[in-house]
Short mmCIF file of C-alpha atoms in Angstrom, two decimals:
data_model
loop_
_atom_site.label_atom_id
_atom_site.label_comp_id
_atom_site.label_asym_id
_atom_site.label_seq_id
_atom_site.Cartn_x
_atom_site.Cartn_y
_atom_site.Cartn_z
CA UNK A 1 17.72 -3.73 -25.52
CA UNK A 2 15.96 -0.45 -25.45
CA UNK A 3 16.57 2.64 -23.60
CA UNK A 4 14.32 2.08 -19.94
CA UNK A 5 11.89 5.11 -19.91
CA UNK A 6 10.82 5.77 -16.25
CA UNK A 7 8.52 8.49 -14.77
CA UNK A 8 10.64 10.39 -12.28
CA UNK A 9 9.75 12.64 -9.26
CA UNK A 10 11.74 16.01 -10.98
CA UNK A 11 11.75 18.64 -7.92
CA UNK A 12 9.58 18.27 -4.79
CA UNK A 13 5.48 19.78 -5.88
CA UNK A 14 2.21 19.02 -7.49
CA UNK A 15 1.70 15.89 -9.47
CA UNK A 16 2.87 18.15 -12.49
CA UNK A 17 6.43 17.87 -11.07
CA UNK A 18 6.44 13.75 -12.50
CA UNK A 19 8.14 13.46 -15.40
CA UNK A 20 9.01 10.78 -18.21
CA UNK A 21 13.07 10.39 -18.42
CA UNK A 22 15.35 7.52 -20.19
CA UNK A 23 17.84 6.00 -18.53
CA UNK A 24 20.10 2.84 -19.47
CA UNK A 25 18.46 -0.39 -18.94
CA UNK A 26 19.84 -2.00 -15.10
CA UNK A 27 21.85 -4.87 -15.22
CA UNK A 28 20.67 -7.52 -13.01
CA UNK A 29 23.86 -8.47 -10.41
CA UNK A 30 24.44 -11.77 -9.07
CA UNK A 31 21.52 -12.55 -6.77
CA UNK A 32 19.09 -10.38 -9.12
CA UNK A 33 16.38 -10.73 -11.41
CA UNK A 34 15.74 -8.05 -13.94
CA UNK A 35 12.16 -7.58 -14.30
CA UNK A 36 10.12 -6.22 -17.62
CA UNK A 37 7.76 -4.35 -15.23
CA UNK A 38 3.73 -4.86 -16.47
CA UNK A 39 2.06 -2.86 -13.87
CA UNK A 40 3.39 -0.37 -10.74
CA UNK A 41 1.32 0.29 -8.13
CA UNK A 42 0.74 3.74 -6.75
CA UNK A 43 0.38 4.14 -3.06
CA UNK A 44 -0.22 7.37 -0.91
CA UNK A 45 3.46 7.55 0.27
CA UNK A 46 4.58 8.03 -3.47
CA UNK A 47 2.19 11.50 -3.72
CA UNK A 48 3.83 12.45 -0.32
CA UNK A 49 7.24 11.75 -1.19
CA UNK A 50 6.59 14.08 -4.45
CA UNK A 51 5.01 16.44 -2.41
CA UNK A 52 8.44 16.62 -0.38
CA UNK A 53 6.64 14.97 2.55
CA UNK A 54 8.15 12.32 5.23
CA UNK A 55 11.67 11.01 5.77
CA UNK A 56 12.16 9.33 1.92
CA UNK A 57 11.53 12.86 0.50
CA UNK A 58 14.32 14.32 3.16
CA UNK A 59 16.52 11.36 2.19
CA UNK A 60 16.16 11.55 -1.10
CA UNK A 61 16.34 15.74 -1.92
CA UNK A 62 19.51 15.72 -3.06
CA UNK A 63 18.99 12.89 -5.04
CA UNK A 64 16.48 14.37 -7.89
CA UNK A 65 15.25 13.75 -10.56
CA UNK A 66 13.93 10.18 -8.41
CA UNK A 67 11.74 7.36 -9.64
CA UNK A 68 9.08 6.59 -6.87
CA UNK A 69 7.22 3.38 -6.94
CA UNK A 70 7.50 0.25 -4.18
CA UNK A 71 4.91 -2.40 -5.91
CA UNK A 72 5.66 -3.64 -9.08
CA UNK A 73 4.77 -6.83 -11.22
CA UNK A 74 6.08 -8.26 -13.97
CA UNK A 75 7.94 -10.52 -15.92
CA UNK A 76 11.81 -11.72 -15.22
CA UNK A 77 13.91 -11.07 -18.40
CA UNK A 78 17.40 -11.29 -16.90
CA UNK A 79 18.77 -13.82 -14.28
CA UNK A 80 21.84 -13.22 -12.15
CA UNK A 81 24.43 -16.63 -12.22
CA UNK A 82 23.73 -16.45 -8.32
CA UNK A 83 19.95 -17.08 -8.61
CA UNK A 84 18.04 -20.65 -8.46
CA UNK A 85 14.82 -20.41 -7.78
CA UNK A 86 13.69 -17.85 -10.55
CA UNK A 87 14.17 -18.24 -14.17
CA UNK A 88 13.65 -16.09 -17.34
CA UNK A 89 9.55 -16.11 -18.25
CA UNK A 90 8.53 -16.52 -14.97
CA UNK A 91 5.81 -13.80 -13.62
CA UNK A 92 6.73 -12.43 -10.30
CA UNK A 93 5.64 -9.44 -7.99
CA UNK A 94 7.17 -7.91 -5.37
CA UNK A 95 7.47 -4.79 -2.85
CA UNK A 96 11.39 -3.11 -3.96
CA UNK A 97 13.25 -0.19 -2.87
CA UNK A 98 11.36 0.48 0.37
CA UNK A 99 11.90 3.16 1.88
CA UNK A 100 14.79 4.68 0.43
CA UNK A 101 15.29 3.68 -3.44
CA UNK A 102 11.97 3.24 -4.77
CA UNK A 103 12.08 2.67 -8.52
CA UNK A 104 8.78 0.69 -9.36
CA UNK A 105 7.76 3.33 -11.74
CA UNK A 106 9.95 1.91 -14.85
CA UNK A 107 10.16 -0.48 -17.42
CA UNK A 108 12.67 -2.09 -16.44
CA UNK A 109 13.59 -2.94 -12.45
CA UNK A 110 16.65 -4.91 -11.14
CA UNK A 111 15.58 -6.54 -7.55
CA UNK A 112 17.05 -8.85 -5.32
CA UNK A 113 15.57 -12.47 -6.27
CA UNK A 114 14.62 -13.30 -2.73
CA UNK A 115 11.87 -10.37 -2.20
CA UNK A 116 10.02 -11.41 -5.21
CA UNK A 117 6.73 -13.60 -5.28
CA UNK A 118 5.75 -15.59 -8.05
CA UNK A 119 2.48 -15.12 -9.68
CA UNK A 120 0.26 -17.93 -10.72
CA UNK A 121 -1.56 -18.06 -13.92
CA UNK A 122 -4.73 -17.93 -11.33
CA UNK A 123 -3.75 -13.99 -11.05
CA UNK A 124 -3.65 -11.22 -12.68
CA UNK A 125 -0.70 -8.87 -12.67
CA UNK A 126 -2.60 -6.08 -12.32
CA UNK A 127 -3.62 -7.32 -9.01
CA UNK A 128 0.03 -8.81 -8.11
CA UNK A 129 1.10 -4.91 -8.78
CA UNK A 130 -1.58 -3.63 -6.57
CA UNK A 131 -1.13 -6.02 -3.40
CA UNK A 132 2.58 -5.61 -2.44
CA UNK A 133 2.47 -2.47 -0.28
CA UNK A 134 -0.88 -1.97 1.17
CA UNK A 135 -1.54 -5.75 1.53
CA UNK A 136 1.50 -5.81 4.04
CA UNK A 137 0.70 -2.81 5.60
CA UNK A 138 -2.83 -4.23 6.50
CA UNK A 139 -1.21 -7.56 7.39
CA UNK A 140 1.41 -5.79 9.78
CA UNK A 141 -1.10 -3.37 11.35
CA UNK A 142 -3.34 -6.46 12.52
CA UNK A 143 -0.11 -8.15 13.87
CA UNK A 144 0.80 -4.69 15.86
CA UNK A 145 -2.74 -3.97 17.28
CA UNK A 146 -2.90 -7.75 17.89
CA UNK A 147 -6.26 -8.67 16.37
CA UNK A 148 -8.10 -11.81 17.29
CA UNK A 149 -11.00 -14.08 17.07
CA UNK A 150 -14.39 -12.27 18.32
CA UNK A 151 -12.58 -9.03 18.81
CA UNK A 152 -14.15 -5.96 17.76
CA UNK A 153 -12.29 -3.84 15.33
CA UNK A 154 -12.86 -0.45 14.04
CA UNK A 155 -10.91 0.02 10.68
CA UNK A 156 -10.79 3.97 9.09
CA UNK A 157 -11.42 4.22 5.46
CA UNK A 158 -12.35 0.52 4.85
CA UNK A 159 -12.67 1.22 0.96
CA UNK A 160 -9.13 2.21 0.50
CA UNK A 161 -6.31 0.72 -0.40
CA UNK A 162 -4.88 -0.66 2.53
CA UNK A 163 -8.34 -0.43 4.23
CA UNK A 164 -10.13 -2.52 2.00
CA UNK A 165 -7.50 -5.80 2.41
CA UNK A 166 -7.54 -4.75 6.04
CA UNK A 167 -11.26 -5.76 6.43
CA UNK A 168 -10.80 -9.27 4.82
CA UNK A 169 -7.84 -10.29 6.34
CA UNK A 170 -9.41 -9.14 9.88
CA UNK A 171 -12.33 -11.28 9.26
CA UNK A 172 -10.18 -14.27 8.38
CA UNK A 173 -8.88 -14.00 11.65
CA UNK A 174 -12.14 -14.13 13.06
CA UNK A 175 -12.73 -10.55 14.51
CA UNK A 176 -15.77 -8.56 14.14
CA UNK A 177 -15.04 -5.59 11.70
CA UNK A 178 -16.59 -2.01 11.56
CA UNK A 179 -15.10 0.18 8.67
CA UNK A 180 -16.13 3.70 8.26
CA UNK A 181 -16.94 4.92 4.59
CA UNK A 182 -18.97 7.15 2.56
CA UNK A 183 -22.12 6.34 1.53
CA UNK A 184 -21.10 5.60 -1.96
CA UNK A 185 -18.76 2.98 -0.50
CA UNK A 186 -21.44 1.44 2.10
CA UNK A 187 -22.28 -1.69 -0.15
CA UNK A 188 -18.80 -2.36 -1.33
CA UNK A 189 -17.42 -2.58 2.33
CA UNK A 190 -20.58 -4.66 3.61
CA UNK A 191 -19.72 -7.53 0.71
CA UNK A 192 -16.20 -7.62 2.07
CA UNK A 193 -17.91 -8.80 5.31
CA UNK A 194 -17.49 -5.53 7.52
CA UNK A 195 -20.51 -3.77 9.10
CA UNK A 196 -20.40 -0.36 7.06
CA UNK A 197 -20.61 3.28 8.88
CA UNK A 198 -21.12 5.98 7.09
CA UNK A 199 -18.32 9.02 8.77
CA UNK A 200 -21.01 11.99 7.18
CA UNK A 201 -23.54 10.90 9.07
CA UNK A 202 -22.56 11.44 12.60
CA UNK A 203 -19.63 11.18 14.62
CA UNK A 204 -18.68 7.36 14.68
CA UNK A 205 -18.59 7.04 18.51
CA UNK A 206 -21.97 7.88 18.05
CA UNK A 207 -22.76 5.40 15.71
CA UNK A 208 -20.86 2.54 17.26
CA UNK A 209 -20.47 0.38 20.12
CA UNK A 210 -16.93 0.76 21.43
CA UNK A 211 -13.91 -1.52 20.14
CA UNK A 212 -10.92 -3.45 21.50
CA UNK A 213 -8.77 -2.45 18.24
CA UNK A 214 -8.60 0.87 16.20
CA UNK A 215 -6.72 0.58 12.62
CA UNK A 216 -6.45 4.52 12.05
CA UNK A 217 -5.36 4.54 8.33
CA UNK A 218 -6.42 8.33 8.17
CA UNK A 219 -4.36 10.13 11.22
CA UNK A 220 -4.65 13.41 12.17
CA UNK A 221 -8.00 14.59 13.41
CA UNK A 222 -9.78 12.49 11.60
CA UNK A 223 -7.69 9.28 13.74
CA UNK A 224 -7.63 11.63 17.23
CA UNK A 225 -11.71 11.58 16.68
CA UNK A 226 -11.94 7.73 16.23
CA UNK A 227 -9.91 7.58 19.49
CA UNK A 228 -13.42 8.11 21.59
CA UNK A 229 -14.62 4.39 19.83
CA UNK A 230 -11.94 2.16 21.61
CA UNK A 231 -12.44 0.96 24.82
CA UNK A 232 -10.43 2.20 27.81
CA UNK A 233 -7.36 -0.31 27.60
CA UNK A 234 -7.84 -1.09 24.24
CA UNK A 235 -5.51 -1.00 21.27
CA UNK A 236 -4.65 1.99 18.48
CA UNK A 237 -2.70 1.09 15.59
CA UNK A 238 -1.77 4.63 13.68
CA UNK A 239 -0.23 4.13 10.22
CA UNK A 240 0.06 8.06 8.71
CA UNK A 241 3.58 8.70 10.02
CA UNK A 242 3.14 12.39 10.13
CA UNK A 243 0.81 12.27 12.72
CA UNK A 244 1.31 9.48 14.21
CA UNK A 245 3.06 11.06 17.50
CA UNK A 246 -0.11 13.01 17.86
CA UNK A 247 -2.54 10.62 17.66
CA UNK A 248 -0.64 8.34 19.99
CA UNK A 249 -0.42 11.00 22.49
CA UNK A 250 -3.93 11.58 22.56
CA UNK A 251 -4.77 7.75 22.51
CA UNK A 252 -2.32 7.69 25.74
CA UNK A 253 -4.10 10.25 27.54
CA UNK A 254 -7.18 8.19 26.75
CA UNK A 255 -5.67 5.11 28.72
CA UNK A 256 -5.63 3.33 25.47
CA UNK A 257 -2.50 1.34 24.42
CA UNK A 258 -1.43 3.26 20.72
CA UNK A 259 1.97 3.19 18.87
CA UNK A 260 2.54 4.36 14.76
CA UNK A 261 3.69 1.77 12.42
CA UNK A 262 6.20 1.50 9.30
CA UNK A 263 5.74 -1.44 7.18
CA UNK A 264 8.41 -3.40 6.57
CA UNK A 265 8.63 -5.71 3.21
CA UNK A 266 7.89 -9.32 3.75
CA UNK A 267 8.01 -12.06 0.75
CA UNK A 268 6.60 -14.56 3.53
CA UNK A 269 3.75 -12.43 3.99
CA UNK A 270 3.38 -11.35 0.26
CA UNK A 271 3.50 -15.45 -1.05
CA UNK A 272 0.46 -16.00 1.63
CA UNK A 273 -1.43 -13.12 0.32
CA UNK A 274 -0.97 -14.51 -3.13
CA UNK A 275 -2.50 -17.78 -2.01
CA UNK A 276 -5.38 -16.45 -1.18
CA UNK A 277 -6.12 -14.14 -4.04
CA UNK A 278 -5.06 -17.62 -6.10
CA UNK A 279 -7.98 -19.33 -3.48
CA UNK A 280 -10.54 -16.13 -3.49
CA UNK A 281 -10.45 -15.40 -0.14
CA UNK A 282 -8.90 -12.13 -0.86
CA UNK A 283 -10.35 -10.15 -3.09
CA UNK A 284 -8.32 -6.73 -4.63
CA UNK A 285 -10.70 -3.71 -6.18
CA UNK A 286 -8.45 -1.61 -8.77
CA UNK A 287 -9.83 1.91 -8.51
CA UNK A 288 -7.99 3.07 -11.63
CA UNK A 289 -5.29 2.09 -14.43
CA UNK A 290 -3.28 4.98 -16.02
CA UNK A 291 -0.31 4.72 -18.61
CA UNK A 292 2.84 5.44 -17.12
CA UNK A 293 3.15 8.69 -18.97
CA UNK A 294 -0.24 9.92 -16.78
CA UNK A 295 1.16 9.21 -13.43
CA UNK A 296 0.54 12.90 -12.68
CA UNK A 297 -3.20 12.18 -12.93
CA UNK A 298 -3.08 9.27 -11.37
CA UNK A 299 -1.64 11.11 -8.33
CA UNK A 300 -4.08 13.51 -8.19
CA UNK A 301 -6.72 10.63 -8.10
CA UNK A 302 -4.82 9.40 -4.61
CA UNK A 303 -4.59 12.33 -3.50
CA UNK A 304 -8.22 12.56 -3.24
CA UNK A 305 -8.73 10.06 -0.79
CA UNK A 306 -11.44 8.87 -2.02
CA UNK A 307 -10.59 6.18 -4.48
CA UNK A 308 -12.44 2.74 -4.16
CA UNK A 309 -9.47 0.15 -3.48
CA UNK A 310 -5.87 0.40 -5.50
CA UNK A 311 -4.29 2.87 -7.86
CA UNK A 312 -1.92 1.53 -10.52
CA UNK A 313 0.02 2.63 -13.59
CA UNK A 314 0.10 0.37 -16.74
CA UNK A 315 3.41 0.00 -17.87
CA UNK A 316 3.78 -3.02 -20.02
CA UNK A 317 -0.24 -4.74 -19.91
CA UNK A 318 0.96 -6.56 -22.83
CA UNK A 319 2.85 -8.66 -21.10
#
């Protein structure tokens, strides 16, 4: 088997930092799978970890040169003897190495059988690459900020990533979703069945009847702004870690209930989220696909914030 190239985080900087490196292909152990990875998906944590942001850059900064990379897709080459419900040829997905050991953006990926999904010919694996991550992380902010039938919700950036899932899986549930955007992004966020505000046009409190739930996926002033559209007693979910304390204190002060979140990898949730891209009633937008070998670029492209759904790097599409 071939030497495993990977594209590695090689000192703490700009996206120039990422680098291509060979390393020996990973042997799967007993209860893994090795996985011929087809697509990784990119996700704002990954350009702050290079940036020598948050606690997996601290963890890891004696650890250079490190391979970033949490969502990846694929197909299983190698079975461990422990394994029984995966089998060489099948197509699988899967969010590995969270926080700590990352890893997604490489050829070749050994992971533990049981945090894998399968992927039905129904789906792509460009879209199995692209849900892992920000699919839970909507899923888990919902759960936190405990989102209901007829409840109105107020979801930051509802074109990204994580905001874009957020919207549909908030509207399966029933609620009553407002997403802010830009004006580009108006029509896109409308079809996903939110009412669309556009954030240039005047302060959303302004623009908006107040709301039980807030899903800040922006933080810092941007999030401590949004804080004047939830209802006295009402609920903040914060996911940007770095500010999370902040905007929580200023949600308290508010009389609003607020805490920060961390996903947390779930196959349960991942294998529902499959089933209802497999259905349609969850629909993925890929901003962007770059080689592996222009993950720089694609970094930069995150790190506008501005990017119409997910980010991913093409690995092996020929699988």
């Amino acid at each position: 088997m071939k030497a495993c190239q990977q594209l590695a985080i090689t000192q703490f900087g700009q996206p120039s930092v990422l680098a291509i490196q060979s390393s020996d292909v990973p042997v799967a152990s007993d209860s893994q799978v090795l996985v011929k990875v087809a697509y990784a998906g990119v996700n704002p944590i990954d350009a702050k970890t290079r940036a020598g942001l948050g606690w997996a850059a601290q963890q890891n900064q004696d650890n250079l040169p490190w391979v970033p990379g949490y969502d990846i897709a694929g197909e299983v080459v190698e079975v461990g003897v422990g394994v029984k419900a995966l089998k060489v040829g099948d197509a699988v997905s899967g969010f590995v190495g969270f926080p700590l050991l990352g890893g997604g953006y490489s050829e070749y990926v050994a992971v533990e059988a049981d945090v894998l999904s399968r992927v039905s010919k129904a789906v792509s694996l460009v879209e199995a690459a692209a849900l892992p991550l920000a699919g839970q992380t909507a899923w888990q902010a919902l759960d936190k900020g405990l989102v209901s039938a007829d409840e109105e919700v107020l979801i930051l950036a509802g074109a990204g990533g994580v905001g874009h899932i957020a919207i549909q899986l908030a509207v399966a549930r029933g609620a009553k979703v407002t997403a802010s955007c830009s004006a580009a992004n108006m029509t896109f966020v409308s079809s996903l069945g939110a009412t669309a505000v556009d954030y240039h046009q005047a302060p959303l409190f302004k623009q908006i009847k107040p709301v039980d739930v807030l899903i800040d996926l922006m933080g810092g002033d941007t999030g401590i702004a949004a804080l004047d559209c939830v209802k006295t007693g009402g609920r903040v979910v914060t996911i940007p870690t770095i500010t999370a304390d902040a905007v929580c204190e200023q949600a308290r002060q508010r009389g609003l209930l607020a805490d920060g979140m961390l996903v947390s990898p779930s196959v349960e949730q991942n294998n529902a989220m499959m089933g209802m891209l497999e259905s349609g009633d969850l629909q993925l937008s890929i901003a962007a696909q770059y080689p592996l070998s222009e993950g720089a670029s694609a970094h930069q492209d995150i790190e506008t914030g501005h990017t119409r759904g997910k980010v991913v790097l093409v690995v092996d599409g020929d699988i």
